[in-house]
Amino acid sequence: MRSFAFLVSLILATLATSDAFHLNHRIDSYVTKGGRHGDGTLQYQDDSNMFDLQEGEKIFTGGSSSTSSRYDCDDATTSNMQAQQSSDRRYSASDWLYNLKTWKHSSILKEVRNPVIALSSWATLVSLLHKALQMAGRGNWALQMSIPAAAHSFLVSSIGLLLVFRTNSAYQRFLEGRQIWEQVSSKSRNLSRFITMYRNEVGSDRRKRIMHLLAAFPYLLRHRVRNACLCSNAADSIPEQNKLCLLEPNRPQNHCFVDRTRYPWSLLEQAQKDNHGQNNNILHKIAQVTNRPLWICDRLGQEIMEIPISPNFTSRERLKLLDDVGKLADAIGSCERIHQTAVPLHYARHALRSLTVWIVTLPFSLMKDFGLLTGPVIAMIAWLLFGVYQIGHSIEDPFQGSLRLSTLCEDIRRDILEDVDRRESAFENSENNMLQDHEFDLLSQTALYSATVSNLVTAQTAIATKQQQPMGVSS
């Protein structure tokens, strides 16, 4: 049994080592492209999740998932989008060998490595003590160290139920977060499409302002649930002319800094330019409010209320637009509910304490059968169970890295701003084609009618001439 276990361990180590150099090279290049922050911490190329390009798992410099809040996520470049798309692959059963080879770089393993190392070390110490007592002729003492395995067998179902409930509740929050952002995406696109359809009634300048405010909304909502602005020390890397100070009451210094040339701040500056110099302090206004996505909704409502009533744009159309803006405001509260409400602390603590006590006492049940292999066996069990618990903790707040918010924000901005010209040209071409087809049909019908009338007149003239001729006179 020991020889077989040693052989399996050797095979796993060989598979992991064969891929380690290539994967480490990709990780180093990925980090190098991101550079460093002003405080010296690594800045990864991805703005929200430090993802492995192939495995699609987080790569953290520390052991806590909360470190993602230290990274500036106000910009999503094309390379970020490509990196996220390459990590969106779905794994099937045929990928078992690749997943086995890359286990060493698992983010879950990095998160739970401390309890795994501690518990496996404890199990190894217990097994060594048990073996030493046997070799010293203290078999009775070694036998008294063992406890029946029935106790752990009875408790394993309860531990499993605790972990399953923990993970399921976290996944429901993850799914709800994605549904909220689906609503943000659909309502933003509907507003953009509606404004484009009534562009003549809305006006060119007001339409551009509404479009830029809509494009900035998802970025500000992401900033609301995952603050990414920099403190004073880290903001030294931002040029002074591009530095924008934001009011943040939840921070120790009550303020932080962002780069005004990045999204969404550059979109707000563009909306300011579209206003012909009016409200030229829009960035300073939004920097002083605490709920910035709600400020965008208020501004959108004001812009819609200023659209003049016309035969084509009536109160019904205005109420439809205001209702969509209200749905965007509802999404703010829904995101805040998930972000500010954690899984009940008593349940989380009880589940973690129960799991810890169960694994701490497990070596006393296994050492009689596994001997010196008790340590590796406990390490595997701790990795599996603590990994399940950590998965629930990681997706409990999906806005901190589980959801690709940067990709969603970039898609919404592209659909609203970059594709609007294509939609307009499509509308204009379709309208021109319809007019041309209608004119061609009118001309064709007119020509056919003229030809028919001419034939009728000619026929009637011939009949009248024939009737006027005397009888017996040949024509």
GROMACS .gro file of C-alpha atoms in nm:
model
  475
    1MET     CA    1   0.000   0.000   0.000
    2ARG     CA    2   0.282   0.238   0.086
    3SER     CA    3   0.462   0.157  -0.238
    4PHE     CA    4   0.148   0.226  -0.437
    5ALA     CA    5   0.091   0.558  -0.260
    6PHE     CA    6   0.452   0.658  -0.317
    7LEU     CA    7   0.421   0.571  -0.687
    8VAL     CA    8   0.105   0.781  -0.723
    9SER     CA    9   0.273   1.075  -0.548
   10LEU     CA   10   0.574   1.045  -0.777
   11ILE     CA   11   0.354   1.048  -1.089
   12LEU     CA   12   0.163   1.355  -0.968
   13ALA     CA   13   0.484   1.540  -0.889
   14THR     CA   14   0.624   1.457  -1.233
   15LEU     CA   15   0.312   1.582  -1.410
   16ALA     CA   16   0.310   1.904  -1.211
   17THR     CA   17   0.680   1.971  -1.263
   18SER     CA   18   0.661   1.916  -1.640
   19ASP     CA   19   0.423   2.210  -1.676
   20ALA     CA   20   0.562   2.434  -1.402
   21PHE     CA   21   0.825   2.616  -1.610
   22HIS     CA   22   0.585   2.702  -1.892
   23LEU     CA   23   0.311   2.823  -1.657
   24ASN     CA   24   0.549   3.026  -1.442
   25HIS     CA   25   0.680   3.196  -1.755
   26ARG     CA   26   0.325   3.294  -1.853
   27ILE     CA   27   0.252   3.421  -1.504
   28ASP     CA   28   0.570   3.631  -1.500
   29SER     CA   29   0.490   3.783  -1.839
   30TYR     CA   30   0.133   3.852  -1.729
   31VAL     CA   31   0.250   4.033  -1.416
   32THR     CA   32   0.518   4.221  -1.611
   33LYS     CA   33   0.258   4.365  -1.848
   34GLY     CA   34   0.061   4.493  -1.551
   35GLY     CA   35   0.353   4.670  -1.385
   36ARG     CA   36   0.344   4.797  -1.028
   37HIS     CA   37   0.133   5.034  -0.827
   38GLY     CA   38   0.264   5.340  -0.654
   39ASP     CA   39   0.295   5.154  -0.323
   40GLY     CA   40   0.515   4.888  -0.481
   41THR     CA   41   0.250   4.617  -0.501
   42LEU     CA   42   0.212   4.421  -0.820
   43GLN     CA   43  -0.046   4.543  -1.068
   44TYR     CA   44  -0.178   4.263  -1.284
   45GLN     CA   45  -0.288   4.313  -1.639
   46ASP     CA   46  -0.646   4.219  -1.555
   47ASP     CA   47  -0.819   4.498  -1.370
   48SER     CA   48  -1.035   4.297  -1.132
   49ASN     CA   49  -0.927   3.934  -1.133
   50MET     CA   50  -0.570   3.817  -1.151
   51PHE     CA   51  -0.653   3.528  -1.382
   52ASP     CA   52  -0.433   3.259  -1.523
   53LEU     CA   53  -0.465   3.290  -1.900
   54GLN     CA   54  -0.539   2.922  -1.949
   55GLU     CA   55  -0.665   2.787  -1.621
   56GLY     CA   56  -0.891   3.082  -1.548
   57GLU     CA   57  -0.818   3.092  -1.177
   58LYS     CA   58  -0.706   3.381  -0.961
   59ILE     CA   59  -0.338   3.432  -0.894
   60PHE     CA   60  -0.294   3.631  -0.573
   61THR     CA   61   0.022   3.759  -0.415
   62GLY     CA   62  -0.127   3.701  -0.072
   63GLY     CA   63  -0.357   3.458   0.095
   64SER     CA   64  -0.670   3.671   0.111
   65SER     CA   65  -0.918   3.732  -0.166
   66SER     CA   66  -0.975   4.082  -0.032
   67THR     CA   67  -0.649   4.194  -0.190
   68SER     CA   68  -0.834   4.256  -0.515
   69SER     CA   69  -0.955   4.588  -0.374
   70ARG     CA   70  -0.599   4.722  -0.385
   71TYR     CA   71  -0.583   4.719  -0.763
   72ASP     CA   72  -0.692   4.999  -0.988
   73CYS     CA   73  -0.976   4.878  -1.211
   74ASP     CA   74  -1.076   5.199  -1.384
   75ASP     CA   75  -0.953   5.089  -1.726
   76ALA     CA   76  -1.026   4.784  -1.938
   77THR     CA   77  -0.797   4.750  -2.237
   78THR     CA   78  -0.821   4.523  -2.536
   79SER     CA   79  -0.557   4.294  -2.392
   80ASN     CA   80  -0.764   4.263  -2.075
   81MET     CA   81  -1.063   4.159  -2.281
   82GLN     CA   82  -0.862   3.898  -2.469
   83ALA     CA   83  -0.721   3.763  -2.144
   84GLN     CA   84  -1.067   3.730  -1.996
   85GLN     CA   85  -1.207   3.566  -2.307
   86SER     CA   86  -0.929   3.310  -2.307
   87SER     CA   87  -1.006   3.226  -1.944
   88ASP     CA   88  -1.380   3.179  -2.006
   89ARG     CA   89  -1.343   2.824  -2.133
   90ARG     CA   90  -1.564   2.553  -1.985
   91TYR     CA   91  -1.388   2.243  -1.860
   92SER     CA   92  -1.519   1.900  -1.956
   93ALA     CA   93  -1.423   1.551  -1.846
   94SER     CA   94  -1.167   1.534  -2.126
   95ASP     CA   95  -0.965   1.809  -1.954
   96TRP     CA   96  -0.893   1.593  -1.649
   97LEU     CA   97  -0.524   1.558  -1.730
   98TYR     CA   98  -0.472   1.931  -1.776
   99ASN     CA   99  -0.656   2.009  -1.451
  100LEU     CA  100  -0.447   1.748  -1.275
  101LYS     CA  101  -0.125   1.898  -1.409
  102THR     CA  102  -0.213   2.253  -1.299
  103TRP     CA  103  -0.334   2.169  -0.947
  104LYS     CA  104  -0.025   2.335  -0.806
  105HIS     CA  105  -0.139   2.675  -0.936
  106SER     CA  106  -0.497   2.651  -0.812
  107SER     CA  107  -0.621   2.966  -0.642
  108ILE     CA  108  -0.825   2.759  -0.399
  109LEU     CA  109  -0.510   2.574  -0.295
  110LYS     CA  110  -0.335   2.907  -0.237
  111GLU     CA  111  -0.623   3.025  -0.020
  112VAL     CA  112  -0.641   2.713   0.198
  113ARG     CA  113  -0.272   2.624   0.208
  114ASN     CA  114  -0.225   2.753   0.565
  115PRO     CA  115  -0.486   2.524   0.728
  116VAL     CA  116  -0.381   2.236   0.502
  117ILE     CA  117  -0.016   2.269   0.605
  118ALA     CA  118  -0.105   2.308   0.973
  119LEU     CA  119  -0.342   2.011   0.983
  120SER     CA  120  -0.115   1.783   0.781
  121SER     CA  121   0.176   1.873   1.009
  122TRP     CA  122  -0.037   1.795   1.311
  123ALA     CA  123  -0.140   1.461   1.160
  124THR     CA  124   0.223   1.378   1.078
  125LEU     CA  125   0.324   1.458   1.436
  126VAL     CA  126   0.050   1.234   1.573
  127SER     CA  127   0.149   0.947   1.342
  128LEU     CA  128   0.517   0.983   1.435
  129LEU     CA  129   0.431   0.976   1.804
  130HIS     CA  130   0.216   0.669   1.750
  131LYS     CA  131   0.496   0.497   1.560
  132ALA     CA  132   0.754   0.593   1.824
  133LEU     CA  133   0.541   0.444   2.100
  134GLN     CA  134   0.510   0.121   1.904
  135MET     CA  135   0.884   0.103   1.842
  136ALA     CA  136   0.954   0.178   2.211
  137GLY     CA  137   0.744  -0.114   2.322
  138ARG     CA  138   0.461   0.103   2.449
  139GLY     CA  139   0.192  -0.068   2.246
  140ASN     CA  140  -0.074  -0.009   2.509
  141TRP     CA  141  -0.010   0.365   2.503
  142ALA     CA  142  -0.020   0.366   2.123
  143LEU     CA  143  -0.347   0.174   2.132
  144GLN     CA  144  -0.499   0.424   2.376
  145MET     CA  145  -0.422   0.707   2.132
  146SER     CA  146  -0.659   0.559   1.876
  147ILE     CA  147  -1.029   0.641   1.878
  148PRO     CA  148  -1.303   0.449   1.694
  149ALA     CA  149  -1.373   0.563   1.340
  150ALA     CA  150  -1.749   0.542   1.396
  151ALA     CA  151  -1.760   0.886   1.559
  152HIS     CA  152  -1.620   1.059   1.252
  153SER     CA  153  -1.841   0.848   1.026
  154PHE     CA  154  -2.149   0.969   1.212
  155LEU     CA  155  -2.043   1.334   1.192
  156VAL     CA  156  -1.929   1.339   0.829
  157SER     CA  157  -2.288   1.371   0.698
  158SER     CA  158  -2.351   1.675   0.921
  159ILE     CA  159  -2.027   1.836   0.809
  160GLY     CA  160  -2.124   1.771   0.447
  161LEU     CA  161  -2.465   1.935   0.495
  162LEU     CA  162  -2.305   2.242   0.649
  163LEU     CA  163  -2.064   2.278   0.358
  164VAL     CA  164  -2.332   2.216   0.095
  165PHE     CA  165  -2.563   2.477   0.245
  166ARG     CA  166  -2.274   2.723   0.266
  167THR     CA  167  -2.181   2.674  -0.099
  168ASN     CA  168  -2.540   2.674  -0.229
  169SER     CA  169  -2.627   2.998  -0.050
  170ALA     CA  170  -2.313   3.159  -0.191
  171TYR     CA  171  -2.395   3.041  -0.544
  172GLN     CA  172  -2.745   3.187  -0.518
  173ARG     CA  173  -2.588   3.523  -0.439
  174PHE     CA  174  -2.351   3.480  -0.735
  175LEU     CA  175  -2.641   3.401  -0.967
  176GLU     CA  176  -2.846   3.695  -0.838
  177GLY     CA  177  -2.551   3.928  -0.896
  178ARG     CA  178  -2.525   3.815  -1.257
  179GLN     CA  179  -2.899   3.864  -1.308
  180ILE     CA  180  -2.875   4.217  -1.172
  181TRP     CA  181  -2.601   4.304  -1.419
  182GLU     CA  182  -2.803   4.144  -1.698
  183GLN     CA  183  -3.079   4.390  -1.611
  184VAL     CA  184  -2.830   4.678  -1.617
  185SER     CA  185  -2.710   4.568  -1.959
  186SER     CA  186  -3.056   4.521  -2.111
  187LYS     CA  187  -3.201   4.846  -1.972
  188SER     CA  188  -2.898   5.047  -2.086
  189ARG     CA  189  -2.929   4.907  -2.437
  190ASN     CA  190  -3.303   4.968  -2.444
  191LEU     CA  191  -3.253   5.330  -2.341
  192SER     CA  192  -2.985   5.375  -2.605
  193ARG     CA  193  -3.201   5.220  -2.875
  194PHE     CA  194  -3.504   5.426  -2.775
  195ILE     CA  195  -3.308   5.752  -2.773
  196THR     CA  196  -3.163   5.667  -3.115
  197MET     CA  197  -3.509   5.603  -3.257
  198TYR     CA  198  -3.631   5.945  -3.136
  199ARG     CA  199  -3.307   6.129  -3.208
  200ASN     CA  200  -3.483   6.405  -3.401
  201GLU     CA  201  -3.714   6.482  -3.108
  202VAL     CA  202  -3.440   6.443  -2.845
  203GLY     CA  203  -3.184   6.662  -3.019
  204SER     CA  204  -2.825   6.592  -3.111
  205ASP     CA  205  -2.653   6.746  -2.807
  206ARG     CA  206  -2.890   6.603  -2.550
  207ARG     CA  207  -2.872   6.262  -2.715
  208LYS     CA  208  -2.493   6.259  -2.690
  209ARG     CA  209  -2.507   6.358  -2.324
  210ILE     CA  210  -2.754   6.080  -2.248
  211MET     CA  211  -2.540   5.826  -2.434
  212HIS     CA  212  -2.225   5.918  -2.242
  213LEU     CA  213  -2.409   5.913  -1.910
  214LEU     CA  214  -2.548   5.569  -1.993
  215ALA     CA  215  -2.203   5.442  -2.089
  216ALA     CA  216  -2.056   5.572  -1.761
  217PHE     CA  217  -2.327   5.419  -1.540
  218PRO     CA  218  -2.200   5.056  -1.528
  219TYR     CA  219  -1.845   5.171  -1.448
  220LEU     CA  220  -1.971   5.383  -1.159
  221LEU     CA  221  -2.190   5.097  -1.036
  222ARG     CA  222  -1.884   4.871  -1.039
  223HIS     CA  223  -1.694   5.141  -0.851
  224ARG     CA  224  -1.978   5.150  -0.598
  225VAL     CA  225  -1.958   4.779  -0.510
  226ARG     CA  226  -1.583   4.738  -0.567
  227ASN     CA  227  -1.399   5.057  -0.486
  228ALA     CA  228  -1.083   5.076  -0.694
  229CYS     CA  229  -0.953   5.427  -0.638
  230LEU     CA  230  -0.602   5.478  -0.502
  231CYS     CA  231  -0.480   5.626  -0.177
  232SER     CA  232  -0.245   5.924  -0.166
  233ASN     CA  233   0.075   5.719  -0.177
  234ALA     CA  234  -0.036   5.494  -0.462
  235ALA     CA  235  -0.171   5.790  -0.663
  236ASP     CA  236   0.178   5.929  -0.725
  237SER     CA  237   0.189   5.734  -1.052
  238ILE     CA  238  -0.101   5.943  -1.188
  239PRO     CA  239   0.004   6.266  -1.362
  240GLU     CA  240  -0.098   6.570  -1.162
  241GLN     CA  241  -0.309   6.716  -1.444
  242ASN     CA  242  -0.504   6.388  -1.471
  243LYS     CA  243  -0.557   6.334  -1.099
  244LEU     CA  244  -0.915   6.357  -0.970
  245CYS     CA  245  -0.990   6.350  -0.597
  246LEU     CA  246  -1.305   6.161  -0.495
  247LEU     CA  247  -1.493   6.190  -0.168
  248GLU     CA  248  -1.493   5.848   0.003
  249PRO     CA  249  -1.630   5.863   0.360
  250ASN     CA  250  -1.558   5.492   0.417
  251ARG     CA  251  -1.184   5.538   0.372
  252PRO     CA  252  -0.949   5.646   0.653
  253GLN     CA  253  -0.853   5.967   0.471
  254ASN     CA  254  -1.210   6.030   0.347
  255HIS     CA  255  -1.083   6.063  -0.010
  256CYS     CA  256  -0.897   5.880  -0.285
  257PHE     CA  257  -0.770   5.949  -0.636
  258VAL     CA  258  -0.846   5.827  -0.988
  259ASP     CA  259  -0.715   5.904  -1.334
  260ARG     CA  260  -0.963   6.130  -1.511
  261THR     CA  261  -0.841   6.011  -1.854
  262ARG     CA  262  -0.975   5.659  -1.788
  263TYR     CA  263  -1.328   5.524  -1.791
  264PRO     CA  264  -1.576   5.634  -1.668
  265TRP     CA  265  -1.435   5.977  -1.591
  266SER     CA  266  -1.337   6.045  -1.953
  267LEU     CA  267  -1.695   5.965  -2.057
  268LEU     CA  268  -1.827   6.225  -1.815
  269GLU     CA  269  -1.584   6.482  -1.952
  270GLN     CA  270  -1.713   6.403  -2.301
  271ALA     CA  271  -2.070   6.456  -2.180
  272GLN     CA  272  -1.955   6.790  -2.042
  273LYS     CA  273  -1.812   6.894  -2.382
  274ASP     CA  274  -2.141   6.803  -2.548
  275ASN     CA  275  -2.315   7.056  -2.324
  276HIS     CA  276  -2.147   7.360  -2.490
  277GLY     CA  277  -1.969   7.472  -2.176
  278GLN     CA  278  -2.267   7.442  -1.941
  279ASN     CA  279  -2.218   7.243  -1.620
  280ASN     CA  280  -1.846   7.246  -1.690
  281ASN     CA  281  -1.776   7.125  -1.335
  282ILE     CA  282  -1.950   6.790  -1.384
  283LEU     CA  283  -1.647   6.593  -1.266
  284HIS     CA  284  -1.615   6.803  -0.953
  285LYS     CA  285  -1.985   6.757  -0.880
  286ILE     CA  286  -1.976   6.380  -0.914
  287ALA     CA  287  -1.653   6.365  -0.713
  288GLN     CA  288  -1.833   6.520  -0.415
  289VAL     CA  289  -2.129   6.281  -0.409
  290THR     CA  290  -2.112   5.945  -0.233
  291ASN     CA  291  -2.358   5.751  -0.450
  292ARG     CA  292  -2.234   5.826  -0.801
  293PRO     CA  293  -2.447   5.579  -1.002
  294LEU     CA  294  -2.758   5.730  -0.838
  295TRP     CA  295  -2.634   6.075  -0.943
  296ILE     CA  296  -2.617   5.945  -1.301
  297CYS     CA  297  -2.978   5.826  -1.276
  298ASP     CA  298  -3.086   6.168  -1.148
  299ARG     CA  299  -2.904   6.338  -1.434
  300LEU     CA  300  -3.062   6.101  -1.688
  301GLY     CA  301  -3.407   6.176  -1.546
  302GLN     CA  302  -3.348   6.549  -1.578
  303GLU     CA  303  -3.231   6.515  -1.937
  304ILE     CA  304  -3.539   6.310  -2.025
  305MET     CA  305  -3.775   6.556  -1.858
  306GLU     CA  306  -3.627   6.837  -2.068
  307ILE     CA  307  -3.714   6.664  -2.397
  308PRO     CA  308  -3.997   6.873  -2.549
  309ILE     CA  309  -4.333   6.710  -2.610
  310SER     CA  310  -4.414   6.662  -2.979
  311PRO     CA  311  -4.661   6.457  -3.183
  312ASN     CA  312  -4.405   6.175  -3.207
  313PHE     CA  313  -4.262   6.205  -2.853
  314THR     CA  314  -4.552   6.216  -2.608
  315SER     CA  315  -4.588   6.156  -2.234
  316ARG     CA  316  -4.609   5.784  -2.301
  317GLU     CA  317  -4.258   5.774  -2.448
  318ARG     CA  318  -4.127   5.991  -2.165
  319LEU     CA  319  -4.272   5.760  -1.900
  320LYS     CA  320  -4.119   5.461  -2.077
  321LEU     CA  321  -3.773   5.618  -2.060
  322LEU     CA  322  -3.817   5.720  -1.696
  323ASP     CA  323  -3.926   5.365  -1.611
  324ASP     CA  324  -3.605   5.223  -1.761
  325VAL     CA  325  -3.401   5.477  -1.564
  326GLY     CA  326  -3.588   5.366  -1.252
  327LYS     CA  327  -3.485   5.005  -1.325
  328LEU     CA  328  -3.122   5.117  -1.334
  329ALA     CA  329  -3.169   5.283  -0.994
  330ASP     CA  330  -3.323   4.959  -0.862
  331ALA     CA  331  -3.012   4.771  -0.974
  332ILE     CA  332  -2.801   4.995  -0.748
  333GLY     CA  333  -2.997   4.888  -0.442
  334SER     CA  334  -2.987   4.522  -0.545
  335CYS     CA  335  -2.608   4.530  -0.579
  336GLU     CA  336  -2.576   4.705  -0.244
  337ARG     CA  337  -2.793   4.438  -0.081
  338ILE     CA  338  -2.557   4.160  -0.191
  339HIS     CA  339  -2.242   4.360  -0.124
  340GLN     CA  340  -2.339   4.480   0.224
  341THR     CA  341  -2.510   4.164   0.351
  342ALA     CA  342  -2.285   3.868   0.422
  343VAL     CA  343  -2.376   3.511   0.511
  344PRO     CA  344  -2.476   3.508   0.882
  345LEU     CA  345  -2.162   3.516   1.093
  346HIS     CA  346  -2.283   3.255   1.342
  347TYR     CA  347  -2.341   3.002   1.066
  348ALA     CA  348  -2.005   3.068   0.901
  349ARG     CA  349  -1.817   3.037   1.230
  350HIS     CA  350  -1.998   2.723   1.338
  351ALA     CA  351  -1.935   2.553   1.005
  352LEU     CA  352  -1.566   2.642   1.012
  353ARG     CA  353  -1.521   2.539   1.375
  354SER     CA  354  -1.700   2.209   1.321
  355LEU     CA  355  -1.487   2.132   1.018
  356THR     CA  356  -1.166   2.219   1.203
  357VAL     CA  357  -1.247   2.003   1.507
  358TRP     CA  358  -1.348   1.712   1.285
  359ILE     CA  359  -1.020   1.719   1.089
  360VAL     CA  360  -0.804   1.782   1.398
  361THR     CA  361  -0.936   1.465   1.564
  362LEU     CA  362  -0.940   1.260   1.243
  363PRO     CA  363  -0.570   1.148   1.265
  364PHE     CA  364  -0.646   0.955   1.585
  365SER     CA  365  -0.891   0.743   1.383
  366LEU     CA  366  -0.669   0.694   1.078
  367MET     CA  367  -0.320   0.644   1.222
  368LYS     CA  368  -0.383   0.280   1.312
  369ASP     CA  369  -0.463   0.194   0.949
  370PHE     CA  370  -0.247   0.443   0.756
  371GLY     CA  371   0.053   0.477   0.985
  372LEU     CA  372   0.301   0.735   0.855
  373LEU     CA  373   0.073   0.809   0.556
  374THR     CA  374  -0.175   0.977   0.790
  375GLY     CA  375  -0.021   1.320   0.720
  376PRO     CA  376  -0.065   1.307   0.338
  377VAL     CA  377  -0.416   1.162   0.375
  378ILE     CA  378  -0.519   1.442   0.613
  379ALA     CA  379  -0.366   1.697   0.374
  380MET     CA  380  -0.584   1.565   0.090
  381ILE     CA  381  -0.899   1.561   0.306
  382ALA     CA  382  -0.830   1.913   0.438
  383TRP     CA  383  -0.772   2.044   0.086
  384LEU     CA  384  -1.102   1.898  -0.036
  385LEU     CA  385  -1.321   2.014   0.253
  386PHE     CA  386  -1.161   2.351   0.317
  387GLY     CA  387  -1.159   2.406  -0.059
  388VAL     CA  388  -1.537   2.361  -0.073
  389TYR     CA  389  -1.575   2.607   0.215
  390GLN     CA  390  -1.342   2.856   0.044
  391ILE     CA  391  -1.537   2.835  -0.282
  392GLY     CA  392  -1.847   2.949  -0.096
  393HIS     CA  393  -1.651   3.232   0.063
  394SER     CA  394  -1.504   3.341  -0.273
  395ILE     CA  395  -1.837   3.368  -0.457
  396GLU     CA  396  -2.032   3.504  -0.160
  397ASP     CA  397  -1.972   3.858  -0.285
  398PRO     CA  398  -1.958   3.807  -0.664
  399PHE     CA  399  -1.859   4.168  -0.731
  400GLN     CA  400  -1.512   4.120  -0.581
  401GLY     CA  401  -1.378   3.907  -0.865
  402SER     CA  402  -1.617   3.623  -0.945
  403LEU     CA  403  -1.810   3.824  -1.205
  404ARG     CA  404  -1.628   3.981  -1.498
  405LEU     CA  405  -1.758   4.331  -1.434
  406SER     CA  406  -1.492   4.491  -1.654
  407THR     CA  407  -1.605   4.283  -1.950
  408LEU     CA  408  -1.969   4.371  -1.887
  409CYS     CA  409  -1.891   4.743  -1.855
  410GLU     CA  410  -1.687   4.739  -2.173
  411ASP     CA  411  -1.961   4.556  -2.365
  412ILE     CA  412  -2.225   4.806  -2.254
  413ARG     CA  413  -2.005   5.102  -2.344
  414ARG     CA  414  -1.930   4.956  -2.686
  415ASP     CA  415  -2.296   4.879  -2.757
  416ILE     CA  416  -2.404   5.231  -2.659
  417LEU     CA  417  -2.129   5.447  -2.810
  418GLU     CA  418  -1.935   5.258  -3.074
  419ASP     CA  419  -2.227   5.083  -3.244
  420VAL     CA  420  -2.465   5.380  -3.249
  421ASP     CA  421  -2.324   5.515  -3.575
  422ARG     CA  422  -2.370   5.178  -3.740
  423ARG     CA  423  -2.729   5.163  -3.621
  424GLU     CA  424  -2.794   5.515  -3.751
  425SER     CA  425  -2.643   5.437  -4.090
  426ALA     CA  426  -2.852   5.123  -4.107
  427PHE     CA  427  -3.165   5.321  -4.030
  428GLU     CA  428  -3.081   5.588  -4.287
  429ASN     CA  429  -2.998   5.337  -4.559
  430SER     CA  430  -3.313   5.144  -4.489
  431GLU     CA  431  -3.518   5.464  -4.500
  432ASN     CA  432  -3.355   5.577  -4.824
  433ASN     CA  433  -3.405   5.236  -4.978
  434MET     CA  434  -3.769   5.239  -4.878
  435LEU     CA  435  -3.816   5.586  -5.027
  436GLN     CA  436  -3.640   5.486  -5.346
  437ASP     CA  437  -3.847   5.170  -5.376
  438HIS     CA  438  -4.164   5.367  -5.311
  439GLU     CA  439  -4.072   5.628  -5.572
  440PHE     CA  440  -3.990   5.355  -5.822
  441ASP     CA  441  -4.326   5.189  -5.759
  442LEU     CA  442  -4.506   5.521  -5.803
  443LEU     CA  443  -4.325   5.591  -6.129
  444SER     CA  444  -4.396   5.242  -6.256
  445GLN     CA  445  -4.762   5.267  -6.166
  446THR     CA  446  -4.785   5.615  -6.324
  447ALA     CA  447  -4.625   5.494  -6.645
  448LEU     CA  448  -4.853   5.191  -6.658
  449TYR     CA  449  -5.157   5.409  -6.594
  450SER     CA  450  -5.052   5.656  -6.866
  451ALA     CA  451  -4.999   5.375  -7.115
  452THR     CA  452  -5.338   5.226  -7.033
  453VAL     CA  453  -5.515   5.561  -7.068
  454SER     CA  454  -5.338   5.627  -7.397
  455ASN     CA  455  -5.444   5.289  -7.533
  456LEU     CA  456  -5.802   5.348  -7.425
  457VAL     CA  457  -5.811   5.692  -7.590
  458THR     CA  458  -5.667   5.550  -7.912
  459ALA     CA  459  -5.920   5.269  -7.916
  460GLN     CA  460  -6.212   5.502  -7.849
  461THR     CA  461  -6.095   5.738  -8.126
  462ALA     CA  462  -6.072   5.451  -8.373
  463ILE     CA  463  -6.420   5.326  -8.284
  464ALA     CA  464  -6.570   5.675  -8.314
  465THR     CA  465  -6.406   5.731  -8.652
  466LYS     CA  466  -6.535   5.399  -8.782
  467GLN     CA  467  -6.889   5.474  -8.671
  468GLN     CA  468  -6.891   5.814  -8.848
  469GLN     CA  469  -6.802   5.664  -9.189
  470PRO     CA  470  -7.101   5.626  -9.443
  471MET     CA  471  -7.233   5.278  -9.503
  472GLY     CA  472  -7.079   5.107  -9.804
  473VAL     CA  473  -6.768   5.325  -9.796
  474SER     CA  474  -6.465   5.117  -9.737
  475SER     CA  475  -6.195   5.244  -9.525
   0.00000   0.00000   0.00000
